[in-house]
PDB file of C-alpha atoms in Angstrom:
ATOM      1  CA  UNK A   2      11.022 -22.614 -46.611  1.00  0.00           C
ATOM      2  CA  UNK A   3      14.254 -21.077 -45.264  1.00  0.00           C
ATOM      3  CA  UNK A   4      13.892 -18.255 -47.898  1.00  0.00           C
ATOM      4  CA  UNK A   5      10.352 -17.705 -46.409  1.00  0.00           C
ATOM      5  CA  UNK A   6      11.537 -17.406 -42.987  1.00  0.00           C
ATOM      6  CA  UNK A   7      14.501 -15.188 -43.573  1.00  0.00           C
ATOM      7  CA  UNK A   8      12.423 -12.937 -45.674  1.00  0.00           C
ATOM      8  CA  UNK A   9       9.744 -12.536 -42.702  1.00  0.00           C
ATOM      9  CA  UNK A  10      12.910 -12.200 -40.220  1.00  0.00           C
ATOM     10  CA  UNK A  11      13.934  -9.499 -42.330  1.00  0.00           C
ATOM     11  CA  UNK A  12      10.762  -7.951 -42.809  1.00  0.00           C
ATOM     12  CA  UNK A  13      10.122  -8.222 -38.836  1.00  0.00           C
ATOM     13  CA  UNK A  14      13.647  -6.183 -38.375  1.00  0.00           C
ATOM     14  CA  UNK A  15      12.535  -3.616 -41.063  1.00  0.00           C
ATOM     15  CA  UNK A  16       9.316  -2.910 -39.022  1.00  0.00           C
ATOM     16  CA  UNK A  17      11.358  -3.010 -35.799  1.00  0.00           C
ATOM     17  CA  UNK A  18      14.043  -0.235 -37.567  1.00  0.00           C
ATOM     18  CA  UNK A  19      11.002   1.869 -38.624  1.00  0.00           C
ATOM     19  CA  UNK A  20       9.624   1.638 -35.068  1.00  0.00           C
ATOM     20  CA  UNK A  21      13.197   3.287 -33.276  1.00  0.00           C
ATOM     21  CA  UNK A  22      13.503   5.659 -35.539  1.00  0.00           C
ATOM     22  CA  UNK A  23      10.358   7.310 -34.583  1.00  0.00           C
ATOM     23  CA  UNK A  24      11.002   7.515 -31.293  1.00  0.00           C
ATOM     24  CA  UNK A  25      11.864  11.121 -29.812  1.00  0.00           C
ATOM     25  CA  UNK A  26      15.280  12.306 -30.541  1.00  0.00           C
ATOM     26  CA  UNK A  27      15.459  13.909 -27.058  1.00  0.00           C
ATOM     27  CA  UNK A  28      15.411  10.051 -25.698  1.00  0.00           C
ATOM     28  CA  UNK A  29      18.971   8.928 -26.877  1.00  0.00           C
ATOM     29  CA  UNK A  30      20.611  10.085 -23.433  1.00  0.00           C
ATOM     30  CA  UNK A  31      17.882   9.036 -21.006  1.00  0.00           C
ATOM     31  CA  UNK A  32      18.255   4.804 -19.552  1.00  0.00           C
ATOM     32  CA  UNK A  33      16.133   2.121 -20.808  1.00  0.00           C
ATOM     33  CA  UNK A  34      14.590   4.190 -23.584  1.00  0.00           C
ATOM     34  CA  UNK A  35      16.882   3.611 -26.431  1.00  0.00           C
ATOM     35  CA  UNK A  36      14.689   0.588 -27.705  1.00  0.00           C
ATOM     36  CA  UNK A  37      11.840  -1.564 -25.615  1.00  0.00           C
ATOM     37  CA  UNK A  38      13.983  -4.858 -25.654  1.00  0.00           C
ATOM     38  CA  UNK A  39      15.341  -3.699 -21.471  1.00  0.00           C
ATOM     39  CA  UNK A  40      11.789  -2.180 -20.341  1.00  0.00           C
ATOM     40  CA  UNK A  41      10.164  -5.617 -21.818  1.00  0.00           C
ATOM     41  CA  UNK A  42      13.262  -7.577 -19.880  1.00  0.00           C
ATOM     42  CA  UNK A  43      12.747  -6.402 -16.600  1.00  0.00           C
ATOM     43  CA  UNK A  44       8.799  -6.373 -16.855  1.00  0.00           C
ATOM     44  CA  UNK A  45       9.079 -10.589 -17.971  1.00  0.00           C
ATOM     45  CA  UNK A  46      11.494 -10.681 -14.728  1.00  0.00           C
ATOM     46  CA  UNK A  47       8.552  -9.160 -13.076  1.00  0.00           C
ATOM     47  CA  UNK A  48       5.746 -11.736 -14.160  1.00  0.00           C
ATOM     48  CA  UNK A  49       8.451 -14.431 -13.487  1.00  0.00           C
ATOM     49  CA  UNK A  50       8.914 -13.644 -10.011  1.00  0.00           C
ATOM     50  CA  UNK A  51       5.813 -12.677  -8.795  1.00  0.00           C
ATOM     51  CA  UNK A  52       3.966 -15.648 -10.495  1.00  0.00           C
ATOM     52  CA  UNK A  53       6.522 -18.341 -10.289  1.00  0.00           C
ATOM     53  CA  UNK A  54       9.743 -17.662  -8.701  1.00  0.00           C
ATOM     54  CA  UNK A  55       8.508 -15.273  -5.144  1.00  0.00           C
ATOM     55  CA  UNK A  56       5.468 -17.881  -4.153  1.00  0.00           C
ATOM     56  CA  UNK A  57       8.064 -20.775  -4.525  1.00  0.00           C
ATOM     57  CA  UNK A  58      10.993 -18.867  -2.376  1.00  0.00           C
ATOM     58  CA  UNK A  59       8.520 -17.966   0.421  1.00  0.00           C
ATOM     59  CA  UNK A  60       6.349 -21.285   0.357  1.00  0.00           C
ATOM     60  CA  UNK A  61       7.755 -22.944   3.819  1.00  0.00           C
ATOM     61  CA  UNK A  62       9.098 -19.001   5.308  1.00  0.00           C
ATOM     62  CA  UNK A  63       7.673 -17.095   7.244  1.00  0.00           C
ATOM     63  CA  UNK A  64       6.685 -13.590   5.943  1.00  0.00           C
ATOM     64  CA  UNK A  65       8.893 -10.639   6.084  1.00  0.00           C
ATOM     65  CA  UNK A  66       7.975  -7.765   8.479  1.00  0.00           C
ATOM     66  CA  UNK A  67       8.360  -5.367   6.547  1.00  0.00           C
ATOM     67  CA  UNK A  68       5.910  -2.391   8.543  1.00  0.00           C
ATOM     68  CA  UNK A  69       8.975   0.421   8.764  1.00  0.00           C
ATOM     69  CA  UNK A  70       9.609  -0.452   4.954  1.00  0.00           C
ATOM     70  CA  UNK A  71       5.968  -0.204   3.646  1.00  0.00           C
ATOM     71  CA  UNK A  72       5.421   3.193   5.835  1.00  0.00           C
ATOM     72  CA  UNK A  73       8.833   4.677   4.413  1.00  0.00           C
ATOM     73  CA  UNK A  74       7.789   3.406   0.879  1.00  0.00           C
ATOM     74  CA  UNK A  75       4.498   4.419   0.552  1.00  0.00           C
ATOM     75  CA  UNK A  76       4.884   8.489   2.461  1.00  0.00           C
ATOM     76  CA  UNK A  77       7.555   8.557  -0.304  1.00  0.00           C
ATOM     77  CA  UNK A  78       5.317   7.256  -3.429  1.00  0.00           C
ATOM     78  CA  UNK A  79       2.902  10.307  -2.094  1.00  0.00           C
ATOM     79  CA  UNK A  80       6.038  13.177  -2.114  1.00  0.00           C
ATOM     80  CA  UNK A  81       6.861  11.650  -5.658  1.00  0.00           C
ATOM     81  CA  UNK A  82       3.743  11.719  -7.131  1.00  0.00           C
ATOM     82  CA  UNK A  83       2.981  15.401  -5.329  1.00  0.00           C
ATOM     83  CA  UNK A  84       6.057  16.523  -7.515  1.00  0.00           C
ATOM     84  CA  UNK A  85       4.827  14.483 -10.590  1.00  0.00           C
ATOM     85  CA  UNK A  86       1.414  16.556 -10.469  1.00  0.00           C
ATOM     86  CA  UNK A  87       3.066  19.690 -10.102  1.00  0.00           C
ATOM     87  CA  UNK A  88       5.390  18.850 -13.176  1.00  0.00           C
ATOM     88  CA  UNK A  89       2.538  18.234 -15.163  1.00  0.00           C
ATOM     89  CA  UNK A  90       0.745  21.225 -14.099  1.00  0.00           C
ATOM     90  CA  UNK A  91       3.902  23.546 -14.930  1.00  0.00           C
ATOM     91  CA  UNK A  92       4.278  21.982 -18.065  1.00  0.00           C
ATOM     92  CA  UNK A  93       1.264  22.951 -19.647  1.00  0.00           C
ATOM     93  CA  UNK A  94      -1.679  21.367 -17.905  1.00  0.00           C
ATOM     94  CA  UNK A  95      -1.808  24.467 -15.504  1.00  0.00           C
ATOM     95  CA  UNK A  96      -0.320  27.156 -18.483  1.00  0.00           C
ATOM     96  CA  UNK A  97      -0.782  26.451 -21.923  1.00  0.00           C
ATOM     97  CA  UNK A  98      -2.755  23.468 -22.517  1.00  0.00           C
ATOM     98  CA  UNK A  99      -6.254  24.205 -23.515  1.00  0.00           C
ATOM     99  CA  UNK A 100      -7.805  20.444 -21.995  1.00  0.00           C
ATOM    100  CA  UNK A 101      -8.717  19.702 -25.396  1.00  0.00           C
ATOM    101  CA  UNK A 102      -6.659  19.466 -28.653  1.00  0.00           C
ATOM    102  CA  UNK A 103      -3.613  19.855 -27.105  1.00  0.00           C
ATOM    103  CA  UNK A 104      -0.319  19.002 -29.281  1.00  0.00           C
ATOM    104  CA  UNK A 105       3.109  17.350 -28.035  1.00  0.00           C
ATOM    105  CA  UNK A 106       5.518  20.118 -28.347  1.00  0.00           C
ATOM    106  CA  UNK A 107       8.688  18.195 -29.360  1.00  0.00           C
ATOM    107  CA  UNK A 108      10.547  21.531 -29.140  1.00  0.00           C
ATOM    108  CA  UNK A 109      13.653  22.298 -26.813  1.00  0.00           C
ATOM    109  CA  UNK A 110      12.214  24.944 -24.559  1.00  0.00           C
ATOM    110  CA  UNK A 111      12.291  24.384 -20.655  1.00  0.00           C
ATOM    111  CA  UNK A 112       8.563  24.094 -20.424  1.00  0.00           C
ATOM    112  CA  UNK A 113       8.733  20.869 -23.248  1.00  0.00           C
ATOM    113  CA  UNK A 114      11.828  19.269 -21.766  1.00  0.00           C
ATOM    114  CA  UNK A 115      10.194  19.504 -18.123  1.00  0.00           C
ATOM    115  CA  UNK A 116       7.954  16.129 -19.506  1.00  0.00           C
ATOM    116  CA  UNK A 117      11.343  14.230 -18.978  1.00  0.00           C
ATOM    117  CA  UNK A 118      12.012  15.345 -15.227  1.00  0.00           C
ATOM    118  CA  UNK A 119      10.046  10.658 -13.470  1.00  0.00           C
ATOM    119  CA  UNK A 120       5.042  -8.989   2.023  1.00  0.00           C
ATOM    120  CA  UNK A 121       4.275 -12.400   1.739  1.00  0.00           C
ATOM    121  CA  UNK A 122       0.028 -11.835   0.507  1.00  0.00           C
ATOM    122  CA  UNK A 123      -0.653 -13.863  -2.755  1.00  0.00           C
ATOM    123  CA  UNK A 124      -4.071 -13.057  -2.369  1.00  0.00           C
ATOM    124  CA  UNK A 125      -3.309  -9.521  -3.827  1.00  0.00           C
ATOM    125  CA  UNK A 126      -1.297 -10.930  -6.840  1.00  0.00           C
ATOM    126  CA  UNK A 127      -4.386 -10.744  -8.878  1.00  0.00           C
ATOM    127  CA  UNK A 128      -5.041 -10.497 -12.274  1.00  0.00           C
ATOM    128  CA  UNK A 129      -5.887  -7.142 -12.024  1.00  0.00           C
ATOM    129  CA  UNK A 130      -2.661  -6.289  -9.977  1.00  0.00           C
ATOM    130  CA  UNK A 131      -0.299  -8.235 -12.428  1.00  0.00           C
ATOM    131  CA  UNK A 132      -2.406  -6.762 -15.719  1.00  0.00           C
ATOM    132  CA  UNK A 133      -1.678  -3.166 -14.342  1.00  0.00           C
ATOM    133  CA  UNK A 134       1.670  -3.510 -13.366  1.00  0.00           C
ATOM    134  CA  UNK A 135       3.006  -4.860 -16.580  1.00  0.00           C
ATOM    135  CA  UNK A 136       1.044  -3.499 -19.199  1.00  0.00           C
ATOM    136  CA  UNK A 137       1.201   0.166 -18.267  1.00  0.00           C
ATOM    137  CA  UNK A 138       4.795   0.530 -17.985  1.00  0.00           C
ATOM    138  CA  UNK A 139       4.994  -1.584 -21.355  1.00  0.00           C
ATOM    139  CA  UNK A 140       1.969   0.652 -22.807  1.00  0.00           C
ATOM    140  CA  UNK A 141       3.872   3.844 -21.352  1.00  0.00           C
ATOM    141  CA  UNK A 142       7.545   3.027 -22.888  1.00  0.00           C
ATOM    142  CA  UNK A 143       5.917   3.446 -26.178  1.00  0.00           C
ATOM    143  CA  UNK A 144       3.786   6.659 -25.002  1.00  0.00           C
ATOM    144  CA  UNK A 145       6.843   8.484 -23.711  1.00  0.00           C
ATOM    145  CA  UNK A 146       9.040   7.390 -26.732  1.00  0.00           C
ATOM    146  CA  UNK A 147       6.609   8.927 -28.855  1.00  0.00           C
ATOM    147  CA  UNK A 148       4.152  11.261 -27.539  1.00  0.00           C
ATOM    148  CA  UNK A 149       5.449  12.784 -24.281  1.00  0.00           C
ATOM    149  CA  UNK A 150       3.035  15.646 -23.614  1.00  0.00           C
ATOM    150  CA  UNK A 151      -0.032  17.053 -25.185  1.00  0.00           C
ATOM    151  CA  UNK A 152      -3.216  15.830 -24.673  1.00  0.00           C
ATOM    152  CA  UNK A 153      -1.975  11.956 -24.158  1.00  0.00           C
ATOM    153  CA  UNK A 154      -0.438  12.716 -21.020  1.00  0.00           C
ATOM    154  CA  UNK A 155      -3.887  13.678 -19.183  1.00  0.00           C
ATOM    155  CA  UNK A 156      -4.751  10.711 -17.806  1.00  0.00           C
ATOM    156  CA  UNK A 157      -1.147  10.299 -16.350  1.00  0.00           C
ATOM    157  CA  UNK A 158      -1.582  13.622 -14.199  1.00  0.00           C
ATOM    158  CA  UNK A 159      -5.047  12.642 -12.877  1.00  0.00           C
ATOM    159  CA  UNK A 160      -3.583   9.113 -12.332  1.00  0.00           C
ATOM    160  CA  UNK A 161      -0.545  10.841 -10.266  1.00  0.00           C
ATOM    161  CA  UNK A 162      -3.279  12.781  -8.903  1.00  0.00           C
ATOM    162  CA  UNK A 163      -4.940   9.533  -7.566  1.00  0.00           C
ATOM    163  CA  UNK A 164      -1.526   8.211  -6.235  1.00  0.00           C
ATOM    164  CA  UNK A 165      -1.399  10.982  -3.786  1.00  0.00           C
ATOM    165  CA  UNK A 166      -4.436   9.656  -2.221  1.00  0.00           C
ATOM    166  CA  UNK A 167      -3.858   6.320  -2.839  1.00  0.00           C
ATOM    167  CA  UNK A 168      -0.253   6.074  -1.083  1.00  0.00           C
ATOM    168  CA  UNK A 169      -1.427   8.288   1.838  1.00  0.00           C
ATOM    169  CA  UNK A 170      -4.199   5.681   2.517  1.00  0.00           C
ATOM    170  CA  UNK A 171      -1.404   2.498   2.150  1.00  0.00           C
ATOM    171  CA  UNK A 172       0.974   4.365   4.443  1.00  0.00           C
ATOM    172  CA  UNK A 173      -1.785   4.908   7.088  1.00  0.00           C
ATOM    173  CA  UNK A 174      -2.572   1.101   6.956  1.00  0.00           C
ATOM    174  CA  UNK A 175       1.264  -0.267   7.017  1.00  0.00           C
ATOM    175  CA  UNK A 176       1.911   2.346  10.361  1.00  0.00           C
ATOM    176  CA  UNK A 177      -0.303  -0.487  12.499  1.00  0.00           C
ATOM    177  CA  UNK A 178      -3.696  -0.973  13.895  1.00  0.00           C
ATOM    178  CA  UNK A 179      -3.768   2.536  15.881  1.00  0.00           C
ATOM    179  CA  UNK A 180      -4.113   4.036  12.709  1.00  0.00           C
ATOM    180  CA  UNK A 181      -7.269   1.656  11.685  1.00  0.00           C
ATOM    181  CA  UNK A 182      -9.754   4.221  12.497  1.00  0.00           C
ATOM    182  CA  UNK A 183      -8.558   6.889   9.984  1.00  0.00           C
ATOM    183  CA  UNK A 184      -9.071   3.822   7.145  1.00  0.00           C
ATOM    184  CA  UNK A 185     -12.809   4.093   7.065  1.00  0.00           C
ATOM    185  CA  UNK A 186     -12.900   5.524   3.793  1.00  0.00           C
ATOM    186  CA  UNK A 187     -11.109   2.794   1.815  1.00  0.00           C
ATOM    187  CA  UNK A 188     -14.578   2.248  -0.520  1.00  0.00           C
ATOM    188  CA  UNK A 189     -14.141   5.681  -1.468  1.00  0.00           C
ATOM    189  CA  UNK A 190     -10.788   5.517  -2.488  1.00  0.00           C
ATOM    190  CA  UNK A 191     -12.150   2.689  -4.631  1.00  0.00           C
ATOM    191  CA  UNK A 192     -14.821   5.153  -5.892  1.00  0.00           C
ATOM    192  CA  UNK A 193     -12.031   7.993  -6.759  1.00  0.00           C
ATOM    193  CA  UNK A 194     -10.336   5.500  -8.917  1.00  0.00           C
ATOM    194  CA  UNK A 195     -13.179   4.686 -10.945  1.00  0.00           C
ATOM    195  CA  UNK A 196     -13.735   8.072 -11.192  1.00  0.00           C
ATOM    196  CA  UNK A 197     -10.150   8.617 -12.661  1.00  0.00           C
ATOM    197  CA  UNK A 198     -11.023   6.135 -15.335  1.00  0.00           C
ATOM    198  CA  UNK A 199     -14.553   7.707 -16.108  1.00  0.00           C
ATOM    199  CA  UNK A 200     -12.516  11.349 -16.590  1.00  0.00           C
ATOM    200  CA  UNK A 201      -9.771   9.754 -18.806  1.00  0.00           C
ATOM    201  CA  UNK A 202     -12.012   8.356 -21.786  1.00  0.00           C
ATOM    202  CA  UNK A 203     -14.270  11.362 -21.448  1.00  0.00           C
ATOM    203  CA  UNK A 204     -11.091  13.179 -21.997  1.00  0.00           C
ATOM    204  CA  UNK A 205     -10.342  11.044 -24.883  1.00  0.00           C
ATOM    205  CA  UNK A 206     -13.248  11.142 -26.187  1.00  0.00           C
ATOM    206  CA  UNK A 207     -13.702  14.418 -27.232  1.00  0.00           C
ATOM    207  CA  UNK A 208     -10.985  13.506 -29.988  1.00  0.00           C
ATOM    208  CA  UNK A 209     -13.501  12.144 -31.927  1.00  0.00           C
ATOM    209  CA  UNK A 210     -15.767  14.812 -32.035  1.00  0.00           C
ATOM    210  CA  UNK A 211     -13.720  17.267 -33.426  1.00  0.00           C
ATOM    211  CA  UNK A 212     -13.513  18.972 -36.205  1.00  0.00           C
ATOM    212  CA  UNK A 213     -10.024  19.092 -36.973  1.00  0.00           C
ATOM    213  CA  UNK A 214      -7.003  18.296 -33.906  1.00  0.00           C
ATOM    214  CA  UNK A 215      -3.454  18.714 -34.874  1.00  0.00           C
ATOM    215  CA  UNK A 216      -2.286  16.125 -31.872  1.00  0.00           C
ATOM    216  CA  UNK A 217       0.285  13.754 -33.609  1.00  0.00           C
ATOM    217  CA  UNK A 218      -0.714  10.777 -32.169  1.00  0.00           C
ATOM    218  CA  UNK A 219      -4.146   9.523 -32.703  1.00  0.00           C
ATOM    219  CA  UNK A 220      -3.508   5.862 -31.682  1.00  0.00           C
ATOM    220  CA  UNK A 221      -2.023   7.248 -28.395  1.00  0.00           C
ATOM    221  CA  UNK A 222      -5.744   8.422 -27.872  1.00  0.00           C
ATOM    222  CA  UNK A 223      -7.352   5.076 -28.838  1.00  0.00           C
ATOM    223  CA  UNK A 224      -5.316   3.119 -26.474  1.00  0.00           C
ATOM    224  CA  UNK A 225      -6.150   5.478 -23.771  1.00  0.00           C
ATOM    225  CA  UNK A 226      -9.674   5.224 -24.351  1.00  0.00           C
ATOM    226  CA  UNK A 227      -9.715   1.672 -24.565  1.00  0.00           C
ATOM    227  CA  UNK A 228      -7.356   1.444 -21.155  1.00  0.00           C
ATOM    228  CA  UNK A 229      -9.909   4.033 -19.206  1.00  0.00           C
ATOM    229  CA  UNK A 230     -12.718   1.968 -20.417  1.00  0.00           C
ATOM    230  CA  UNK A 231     -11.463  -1.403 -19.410  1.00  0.00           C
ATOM    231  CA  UNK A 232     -10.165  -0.294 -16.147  1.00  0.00           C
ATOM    232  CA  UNK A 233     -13.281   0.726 -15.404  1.00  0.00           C
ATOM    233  CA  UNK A 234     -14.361  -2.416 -15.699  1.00  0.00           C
ATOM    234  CA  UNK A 235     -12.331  -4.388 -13.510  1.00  0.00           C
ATOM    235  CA  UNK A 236     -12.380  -2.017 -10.900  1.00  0.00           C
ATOM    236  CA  UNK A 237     -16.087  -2.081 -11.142  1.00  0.00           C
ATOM    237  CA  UNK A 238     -15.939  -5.342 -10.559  1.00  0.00           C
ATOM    238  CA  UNK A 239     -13.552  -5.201  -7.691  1.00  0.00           C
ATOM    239  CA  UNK A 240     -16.302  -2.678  -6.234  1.00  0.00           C
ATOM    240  CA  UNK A 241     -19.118  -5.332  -6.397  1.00  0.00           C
ATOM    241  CA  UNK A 242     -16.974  -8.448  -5.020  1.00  0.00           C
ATOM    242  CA  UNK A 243     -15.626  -6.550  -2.230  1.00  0.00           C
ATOM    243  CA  UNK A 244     -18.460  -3.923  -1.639  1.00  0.00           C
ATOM    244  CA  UNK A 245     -21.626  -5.289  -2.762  1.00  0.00           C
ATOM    245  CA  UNK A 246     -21.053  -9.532  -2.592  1.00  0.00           C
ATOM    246  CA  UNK A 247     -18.604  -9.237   0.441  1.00  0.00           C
ATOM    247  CA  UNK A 248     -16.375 -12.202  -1.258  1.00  0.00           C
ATOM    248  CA  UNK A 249     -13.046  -9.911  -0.756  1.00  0.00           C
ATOM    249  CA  UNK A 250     -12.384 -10.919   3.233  1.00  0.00           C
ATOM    250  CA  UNK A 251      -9.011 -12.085   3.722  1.00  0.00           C
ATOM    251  CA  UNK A 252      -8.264 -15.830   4.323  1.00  0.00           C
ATOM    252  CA  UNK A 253      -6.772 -15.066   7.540  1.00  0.00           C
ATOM    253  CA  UNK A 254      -9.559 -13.569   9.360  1.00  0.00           C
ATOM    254  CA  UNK A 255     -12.348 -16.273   7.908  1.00  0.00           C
ATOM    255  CA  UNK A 256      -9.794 -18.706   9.708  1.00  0.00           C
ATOM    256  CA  UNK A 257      -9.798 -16.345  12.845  1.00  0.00           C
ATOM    257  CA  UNK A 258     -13.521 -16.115  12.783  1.00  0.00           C
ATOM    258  CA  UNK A 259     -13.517 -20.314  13.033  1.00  0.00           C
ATOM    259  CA  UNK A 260     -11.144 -20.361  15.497  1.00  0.00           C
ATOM    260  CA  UNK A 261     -13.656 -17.092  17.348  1.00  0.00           C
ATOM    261  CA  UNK A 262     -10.487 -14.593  17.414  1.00  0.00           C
ATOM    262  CA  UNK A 263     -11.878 -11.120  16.946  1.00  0.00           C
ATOM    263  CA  UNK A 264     -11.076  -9.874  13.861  1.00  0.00           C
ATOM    264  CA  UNK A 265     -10.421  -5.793  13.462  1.00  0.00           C
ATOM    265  CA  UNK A 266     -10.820  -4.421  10.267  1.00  0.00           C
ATOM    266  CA  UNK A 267     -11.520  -0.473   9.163  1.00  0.00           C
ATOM    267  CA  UNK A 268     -11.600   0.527  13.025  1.00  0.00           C
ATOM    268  CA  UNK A 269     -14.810  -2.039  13.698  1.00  0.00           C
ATOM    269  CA  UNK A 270     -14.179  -4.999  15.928  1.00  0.00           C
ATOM    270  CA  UNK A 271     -15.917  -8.068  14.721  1.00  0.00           C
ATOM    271  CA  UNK A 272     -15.959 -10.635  17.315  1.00  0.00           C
ATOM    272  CA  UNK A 273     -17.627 -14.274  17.066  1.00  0.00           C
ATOM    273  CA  UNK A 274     -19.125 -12.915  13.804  1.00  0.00           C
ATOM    274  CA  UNK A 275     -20.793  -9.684  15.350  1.00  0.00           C
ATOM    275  CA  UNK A 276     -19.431  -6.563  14.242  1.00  0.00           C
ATOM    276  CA  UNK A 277     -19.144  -4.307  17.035  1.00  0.00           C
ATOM    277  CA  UNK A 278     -18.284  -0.487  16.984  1.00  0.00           C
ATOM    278  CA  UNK A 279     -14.916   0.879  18.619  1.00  0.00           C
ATOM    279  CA  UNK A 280     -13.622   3.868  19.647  1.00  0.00           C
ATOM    280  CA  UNK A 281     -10.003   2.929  19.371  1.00  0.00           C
ATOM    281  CA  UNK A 282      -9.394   1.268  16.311  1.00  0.00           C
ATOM    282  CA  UNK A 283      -8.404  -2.375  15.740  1.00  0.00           C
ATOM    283  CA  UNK A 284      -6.719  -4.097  19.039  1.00  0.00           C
ATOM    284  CA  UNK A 285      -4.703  -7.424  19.296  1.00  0.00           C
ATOM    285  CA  UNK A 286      -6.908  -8.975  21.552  1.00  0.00           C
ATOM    286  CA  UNK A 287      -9.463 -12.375  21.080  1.00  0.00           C
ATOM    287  CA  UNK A 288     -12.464 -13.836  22.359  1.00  0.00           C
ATOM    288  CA  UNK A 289     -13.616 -17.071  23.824  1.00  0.00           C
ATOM    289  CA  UNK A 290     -16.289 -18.706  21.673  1.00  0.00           C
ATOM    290  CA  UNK A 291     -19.181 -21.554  21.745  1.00  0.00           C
ATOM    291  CA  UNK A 292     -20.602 -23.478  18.781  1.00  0.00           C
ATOM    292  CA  UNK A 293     -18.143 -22.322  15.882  1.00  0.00           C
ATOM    293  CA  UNK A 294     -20.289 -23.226  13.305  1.00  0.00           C
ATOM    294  CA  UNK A 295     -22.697 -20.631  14.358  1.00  0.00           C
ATOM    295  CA  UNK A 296     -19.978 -18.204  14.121  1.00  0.00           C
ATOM    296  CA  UNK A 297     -18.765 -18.921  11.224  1.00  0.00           C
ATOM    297  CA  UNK A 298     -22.314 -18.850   9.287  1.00  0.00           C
ATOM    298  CA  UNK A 299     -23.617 -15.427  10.960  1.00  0.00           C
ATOM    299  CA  UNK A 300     -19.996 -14.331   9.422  1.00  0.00           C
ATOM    300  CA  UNK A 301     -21.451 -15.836   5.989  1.00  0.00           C
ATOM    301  CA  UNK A 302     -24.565 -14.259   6.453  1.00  0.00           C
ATOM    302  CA  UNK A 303     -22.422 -10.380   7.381  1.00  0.00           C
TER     303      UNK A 303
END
């Protein structure tokens, strides 16, 4: 039995060997990337805290204010991901690359080595949330490790694409209700992310309908597919529970809509249950109310 064991220990570390020593020789100087034992260390941190260790810490506090933060983080997430675009762009996606069979060029030229330039609310620590942000920086250790560039790395420029937007939108909403009104279009930023998805496994796609593609990385292109594909799924969903079933208020304003505080949300004032139209945006303000229970069902029934 112990034989057994250190044979499949040994044959675990021989797959493990054969695993680093594909990765791209133009790695060994760049943090984190020598083998996935760190990027898989911080990423378990990750699901610790913000499924265990964060809700327990902030249980009996009071949330963080954190508005200055959030508008300084997110304005900056759009500048980055502007100067990710344009990276991609200049390093073939805008010059050389064809949009089809496109090949990693593991070479030393500039244009090759310019690949290697990179609240207290439980209600959003969904499965969706936590799925995304731990399995695509896992799922993209490997990609850049082994396939930085060529046709693999399309869906990462139209996702950096979709960050632009995306960050522009969160910075709007963490700079306070007098920016509420310019927020009306938060279903469509829904609908430009399931476009994203739609373009990356038609991208992939064409892979399999070719003739002959030099690209060195054919599982690369699976995985992509199959991400696209399933992200389109959950963010179809999203779309129906928040845009077709309504079952995506927050918590906080069903409780303010029993209590009969007006509730503001995309620039429209809902008060007692009644959505009313402003001019201004969302206000502080709230509203005396009679029978609650009314209220609270013609909220049901919005």
């Amino acid at each position: 039995m112990l034989q057994e064991i250190q044979a499949m220990g040994s044959h675990a570390m021989d797959i493990y060997d054969y695993l680093l020593a594909g990765i791209d020789p133009r790695l060994k100087e760049y943090p984190l990337m020598q083998n996935p034992i760190p990027m898989s260390s911080i990423l378990l941190c990750y699901l610790f805290f913000v499924m265990y260790l964060g809700p327990r810490i902030m249980a009996n506090r009071k949330p963080f204010q954190l508005k200055e933060a959030m508008i300084v983080y997110n304005f900056t997430l759009v500048a980055l991901s502007v100067f990710i675009v344009y990276e991609f762009l200049m390093s073939g996606w805008a010059t050389t690359y064809t949009w089809r069979c496109d090949a990693v060029d593991t070479s030393d030229s500039p244009q090759a080595l310019r690949f290697w330039s990179q609240q207290k609310k439980h209600g959003q620590v969904t499965f969706l949330h936590i799925f995304h942000h731990s399995f695509m920086p896992w799922t993209w250790w490997w990609g850049v490790a082994y396939a930085p560039g060529g046709m693999g790395s399309f869906h990462a420029m139209v996702n950096s694409s979709v960050h632009v937007i995306m960050y522009f939108y969160y910075g709007l909403a963490a700079a306070g209700p007098r920016f509420q009104k310019f927020l009306w279009w938060k279903k469509y930023m829904t609908a430009i992310q399931l476009t994203q998805f739609v373009l990356v496994s038609l991208h992939a796609t064409q892979y399999y309908f070719m003739d002959s593609c030099d690209y060195q990385f054919p599982m690369v292109l699976h995985l992509i597919w199959m991400y696209g594909t399933f992200f389109f799924v959950l963010f179809s969903n999203f779309w129906i529970q928040a845009y077709v079933k309504g079952k995506r208020l927050p918590k906080q304003d069903v409780k303010q809509c029993k209590n009969g505080t007006a509730v503001h949300t995309n620039g429209k004032h809902h008060e007692n249950g009644i959505n009313h139209g402003t001019s201004n945006g969302a206000s502080n303000s709230s509203a005396p109310h009679e029978n609650g229970s009314i209220h609270v069902s013609k909220m049901k029934k919005a």
